Coordinates of C-alpha atoms in Angstrom, one line a residue:
M118 CA 33.9 -112.1 133.1
T119 CA 37.3 -113.2 134.4
E120 CA 35.9 -112.5 137.9
G121 CA 32.7 -114.3 137.5
D122 CA 30.7 -111.9 139.8
T123 CA 29.0 -110.2 136.8
V124 CA 27.7 -113.4 135.3
E125 CA 26.5 -114.9 138.5
T126 CA 24.7 -111.7 139.5
L127 CA 23.0 -111.3 136.2
F128 CA 21.7 -114.9 136.2
Q129 CA 20.8 -114.6 139.9
T130 CA 18.8 -111.3 138.8
L131 CA 17.1 -113.4 135.9
V132 CA 16.2 -116.1 138.4
G133 CA 14.2 -113.4 140.5
V134 CA 12.5 -111.9 137.6
L135 CA 11.2 -115.3 136.1
I136 CA 9.9 -116.5 139.4
T137 CA 8.2 -112.9 139.8
G138 CA 6.9 -112.9 136.2
M139 CA 5.5 -116.5 136.3
T140 CA 3.9 -115.8 139.6
L141 CA 2.2 -112.7 138.0
V142 CA 1.2 -114.6 135.0
V143 CA -0.5 -117.3 137.0
S144 CA -2.4 -114.6 139.1
I145 CA -3.8 -113.1 135.8
N146 CA -4.9 -116.6 134.7
Q147 CA -6.8 -117.1 137.8
L148 CA -8.2 -113.7 137.6
V149 CA -9.4 -114.6 134.0
L150 CA -10.9 -118.0 135.2
S151 CA -12.6 -116.3 138.3
E152 CA -15.0 -114.8 135.5
E153 CA -16.3 -118.3 134.9
F154 CA -17.2 -118.9 138.5
G155 CA -20.3 -117.7 140.1
S156 CA -23.6 -118.6 141.9
L157 CA -26.4 -120.6 140.0
G158 CA -28.5 -117.4 139.8
R159 CA -25.5 -115.6 138.1
Q160 CA -25.1 -118.4 135.6
R161 CA -28.9 -118.4 134.9
E162 CA -28.9 -114.8 134.4
R163 CA -26.0 -114.9 131.9
M164 CA -28.0 -117.7 130.1
D165 CA -31.1 -115.8 129.9
K166 CA -29.3 -112.8 128.4
S167 CA -27.6 -115.0 125.9
M168 CA -30.9 -116.5 124.7
A169 CA -32.5 -113.1 124.6
F170 CA -29.9 -112.1 122.3
R171 CA -30.3 -115.2 120.3
K172 CA -34.1 -114.6 120.0
D173 CA -33.5 -111.2 118.7
S174 CA -31.2 -112.3 116.3
E175 CA -33.6 -115.0 115.1
R176 CA -36.3 -112.4 114.5
E177 CA -34.0 -110.6 112.2
F178 CA -32.6 -113.5 110.6
Q179 CA -36.1 -115.3 110.1
W180 CA -34.3 -118.4 111.1
T181 CA -32.1 -119.6 114.0
G182 CA -28.9 -118.5 112.6
P183 CA -25.5 -120.3 112.6
P184 CA -24.0 -121.4 116.0
K185 CA -20.3 -120.7 114.9
P186 CA -19.1 -117.3 115.7
E187 CA -17.5 -116.5 112.1
R188 CA -20.6 -117.8 110.4
F189 CA -22.9 -115.7 112.7
L190 CA -20.8 -112.5 112.0
S191 CA -21.1 -113.4 108.2
T192 CA -24.9 -113.9 108.6
L193 CA -25.3 -110.5 110.3
I194 CA -23.2 -108.8 107.6
N195 CA -25.0 -110.4 104.8
T196 CA -28.4 -109.5 106.5
S197 CA -27.3 -105.9 106.7
V198 CA -26.5 -105.9 103.1
D199 CA -29.9 -107.3 102.2
R200 CA -31.7 -104.7 104.4
A201 CA -29.4 -102.0 102.7
K202 CA -30.7 -103.2 99.4
T203 CA -34.2 -103.2 100.6
V204 CA -33.9 -99.5 101.4
Q205 CA -32.6 -98.9 98.0
E206 CA -35.5 -100.7 96.4
A207 CA -38.0 -98.9 98.7
V208 CA -36.7 -95.3 97.6
K209 CA -36.6 -96.0 93.9
G210 CA -39.7 -94.3 93.4
N211 CA -39.1 -91.5 95.8
S212 CA -39.1 -88.1 94.0
D213 CA -36.0 -86.9 96.1
Q214 CA -33.1 -87.4 93.7
L215 CA -30.7 -86.5 96.2
L216 CA -32.0 -89.2 98.6
R217 CA -31.9 -91.9 96.0
N218 CA -28.2 -90.8 95.0
R219 CA -27.2 -91.0 98.7
V220 CA -28.8 -94.5 99.4
D221 CA -27.2 -95.8 96.2
Q222 CA -23.6 -94.6 97.6
L223 CA -24.5 -96.1 101.0
V224 CA -25.4 -99.5 99.5
D225 CA -22.5 -99.7 97.3
R226 CA -20.0 -99.0 100.2
I227 CA -21.8 -101.6 102.4
T228 CA -21.9 -104.2 99.8
T229 CA -18.1 -103.7 98.9
S230 CA -17.1 -103.8 102.7
A231 CA -19.3 -106.9 103.3
D232 CA -17.8 -108.9 100.5
E233 CA -14.2 -108.1 101.7
I234 CA -15.1 -109.1 105.4
T235 CA -16.9 -112.2 104.6
D236 CA -14.1 -113.3 102.5
E237 CA -11.8 -112.9 105.6
L238 CA -14.2 -114.8 107.8
E239 CA -14.4 -117.8 105.4
D240 CA -13.1 -120.8 107.3
A241 CA -11.6 -118.8 109.9
P242 CA -11.7 -120.8 113.2
F243 CA -12.6 -118.9 116.6
G244 CA -9.6 -117.9 118.6
E245 CA -7.6 -116.6 115.8
F246 CA -7.1 -113.0 115.2
T247 CA -8.7 -113.1 111.6
I248 CA -12.2 -113.1 113.3
M249 CA -11.5 -109.9 115.4
Q250 CA -9.7 -108.3 112.5
A251 CA -12.7 -108.8 110.2
A252 CA -15.2 -107.7 112.9
L253 CA -13.4 -104.5 113.9
S254 CA -13.1 -103.6 110.2
Y255 CA -17.1 -103.5 109.7
N256 CA -17.3 -100.2 111.6
Y257 CA -20.9 -100.7 112.2
S258 CA -21.1 -97.6 114.6
W259 CA -20.2 -95.4 111.6
K260 CA -22.9 -97.2 109.4
I261 CA -25.5 -96.5 112.0
Y262 CA -24.5 -93.0 112.2
L263 CA -24.8 -92.5 108.4
V264 CA -28.1 -94.3 108.1
R265 CA -29.8 -92.2 110.9
R266 CA -28.4 -88.9 109.5
L267 CA -29.8 -90.0 106.1
Y268 CA -33.1 -90.5 107.9
W269 CA -33.2 -87.2 109.7
E270 CA -32.0 -85.0 106.6
H271 CA -34.7 -86.5 104.3
Q272 CA -37.4 -87.4 106.8
E273 CA -39.9 -85.1 105.1
S274 CA -39.6 -86.9 101.8
L275 CA -39.7 -90.4 103.4
S276 CA -42.8 -92.6 103.2
D277 CA -43.8 -95.0 106.0
E278 CA -42.4 -98.0 104.0
E279 CA -39.1 -96.2 103.5
R280 CA -38.9 -95.3 107.3
E281 CA -39.6 -98.9 108.0
A282 CA -36.9 -100.1 105.8
I283 CA -34.4 -97.7 107.3
D284 CA -35.4 -98.9 110.8
D285 CA -34.9 -102.5 109.9
L286 CA -31.4 -101.8 108.6
V287 CA -30.5 -100.0 111.8
D288 CA -31.8 -102.9 113.9
I289 CA -29.5 -105.4 112.2
L290 CA -26.5 -103.0 112.7
E291 CA -27.3 -102.7 116.3
L292 CA -27.0 -106.5 116.8
F293 CA -23.4 -106.4 115.4
G294 CA -22.3 -104.3 118.5
P295 CA -23.0 -106.7 121.3
A296 CA -22.0 -109.7 119.1
E297 CA -18.7 -108.3 118.4
E298 CA -18.2 -107.4 122.1
F299 CA -19.2 -110.8 123.3
F300 CA -16.7 -112.5 120.8
K301 CA -14.0 -110.0 121.6
A302 CA -14.4 -110.6 125.2
H303 CA -14.0 -114.5 124.7
Y304 CA -11.1 -113.9 122.3
L305 CA -9.2 -111.9 124.9
Q306 CA -9.9 -114.5 127.6
W307 CA -8.6 -117.2 125.4
E308 CA -5.6 -115.0 124.7
L309 CA -4.9 -114.7 128.4
V310 CA -5.3 -118.3 128.8
N311 CA -2.8 -119.2 126.1
L312 CA -0.4 -116.6 127.3
S313 CA -0.4 -118.3 130.8
R314 CA 0.1 -121.8 129.4
R315 CA 3.2 -120.4 127.1
I316 CA 4.8 -118.4 129.7
L317 CA 4.8 -121.6 132.1
Y318 CA 6.0 -123.8 129.1
T319 CA 8.9 -121.5 128.4
G320 CA 9.2 -120.1 131.8
I321 CA 10.1 -123.3 133.7
P322 CA 13.0 -124.4 131.3
A323 CA 14.2 -120.9 131.2
L324 CA 14.2 -120.9 135.1
L325 CA 16.0 -124.0 135.4
L326 CA 18.7 -122.9 132.9
T327 CA 19.2 -119.5 134.8
I328 CA 19.6 -121.4 138.1
Y329 CA 22.1 -123.8 136.5
A330 CA 24.1 -120.9 134.9
A331 CA 24.1 -118.9 138.1
L332 CA 25.4 -121.8 140.0
Y333 CA 27.8 -123.4 137.7
L334 CA 28.6 -121.1 134.8
K335 CA 32.1 -119.8 135.9
P336 CA 34.8 -118.3 133.8
G337 CA 37.2 -121.4 134.2
T338 CA 34.5 -123.9 133.5
V339 CA 34.8 -123.5 129.7
S340 CA 37.5 -122.4 127.3
G341 CA 38.2 -122.0 123.6
T342 CA 36.6 -119.9 120.9
V343 CA 34.0 -120.1 118.2
L344 CA 34.4 -117.8 115.2
S345 CA 37.0 -115.8 117.3
V346 CA 34.4 -115.2 120.1
P347 CA 35.1 -117.0 123.5
V348 CA 32.7 -119.9 124.1
L349 CA 31.8 -118.3 127.5
V350 CA 30.5 -115.3 125.6
W351 CA 28.4 -117.5 123.5
L352 CA 27.1 -119.6 126.5
I353 CA 26.2 -116.1 128.4
N354 CA 24.4 -114.6 125.5
G355 CA 22.4 -117.8 124.6
G356 CA 21.4 -118.2 128.2
I357 CA 20.1 -114.6 128.6
T358 CA 18.3 -114.8 125.2
F359 CA 16.5 -118.3 126.3
A360 CA 15.7 -116.6 129.7
L361 CA 14.2 -113.6 128.0
I362 CA 11.7 -115.7 125.8
P363 CA 9.0 -115.7 128.2
F364 CA 9.4 -111.9 128.3
F365 CA 9.2 -111.9 124.5
I366 CA 6.1 -113.8 124.5
F367 CA 4.5 -111.6 127.3
T368 CA 5.2 -108.4 125.3
A369 CA 3.7 -109.9 122.0
Y370 CA 0.4 -110.8 123.6
V371 CA 0.2 -107.6 125.5
L372 CA 0.8 -105.6 122.3
R373 CA -1.8 -107.7 120.6
T374 CA -4.7 -107.6 123.2
A375 CA -3.9 -103.8 123.8
S376 CA -4.2 -103.0 120.2
I377 CA -7.5 -104.9 119.9
A378 CA -8.9 -103.2 123.1
K379 CA -8.0 -99.7 121.7
E380 CA -9.1 -100.2 118.0
S381 CA -12.6 -101.7 119.3
G382 CA -13.5 -98.4 120.8
A383 CA -16.7 -98.1 122.5
I384 CA -20.0 -99.9 121.9
G385 CA -22.8 -98.0 120.4
P386 CA -23.3 -95.2 117.9
F387 CA -20.2 -93.3 118.9
V388 CA -17.2 -93.4 116.6
L389 CA -13.9 -92.7 118.6
H390 CA -11.3 -93.4 115.8
E391 CA -10.8 -91.0 112.8
S392 CA -9.8 -94.0 110.6
E393 CA -13.4 -95.5 111.0
R394 CA -15.0 -92.3 109.6
A395 CA -14.8 -93.4 105.9
P396 CA -16.7 -91.0 103.5
L397 CA -19.4 -93.7 102.5
I398 CA -21.7 -90.9 101.4
N399 CA -21.0 -87.7 99.6
W400 CA -22.9 -85.1 101.7
D401 CA -21.9 -82.1 99.3
D402 CA -24.0 -83.4 96.5

């Protein structure tokens, strides 16, 4: 520190790192925004697919359904509960006692899970992690597997009405997959845009500070001590900490988005995570 070369070299390095990092983040932002651009035909195709999904959900809901993401997911979950109870009512007169017991267990677990998740979704605006956390907790893929397994293990004792009720339950659970993936994609898109903005908001002041420190912060420019520590040490540590704020923000966003991408797994009836395979039904009865 008495020579000043270490301090100057350190802040010069931070200047290069900040410029490179900000350029990279802006490039990521442009890549994300490029997904919104396209020809008229592509935009029309996206619109048609969205409307097709909306019409499918309307047939299942028997009404238009709410436009807000959190309310739409809640409606899907509540409808799946209603369909599960319909299956329970349909098998009440079935002579297969084991089938009735397993359906009761399934309905009880689905209802409990739905109550917990709908409470989390209550008044949760889109863009917050709460919606994604609740959606990922519903593990629709595992429920589809259990319902289909229930169907195949007891198909001989099922009537046409009971089979139809089971198919209706699977249909509503299948809608949850694309809805979750759609909202997840837009949530991650929003997060990347927010990341770019916050990196720029903090990166520009940090860049100006590091440039100033590299040019003017010399051992002879300040003197004295604070709490028995030289003022120069306080300034250097404070400057480094401030310069690293964009990196801390970047790390937090990467960990969050990477965790969501990993935990969401694959769309469809495949369950990749052991934690999602909750024992909703006791198959040893």
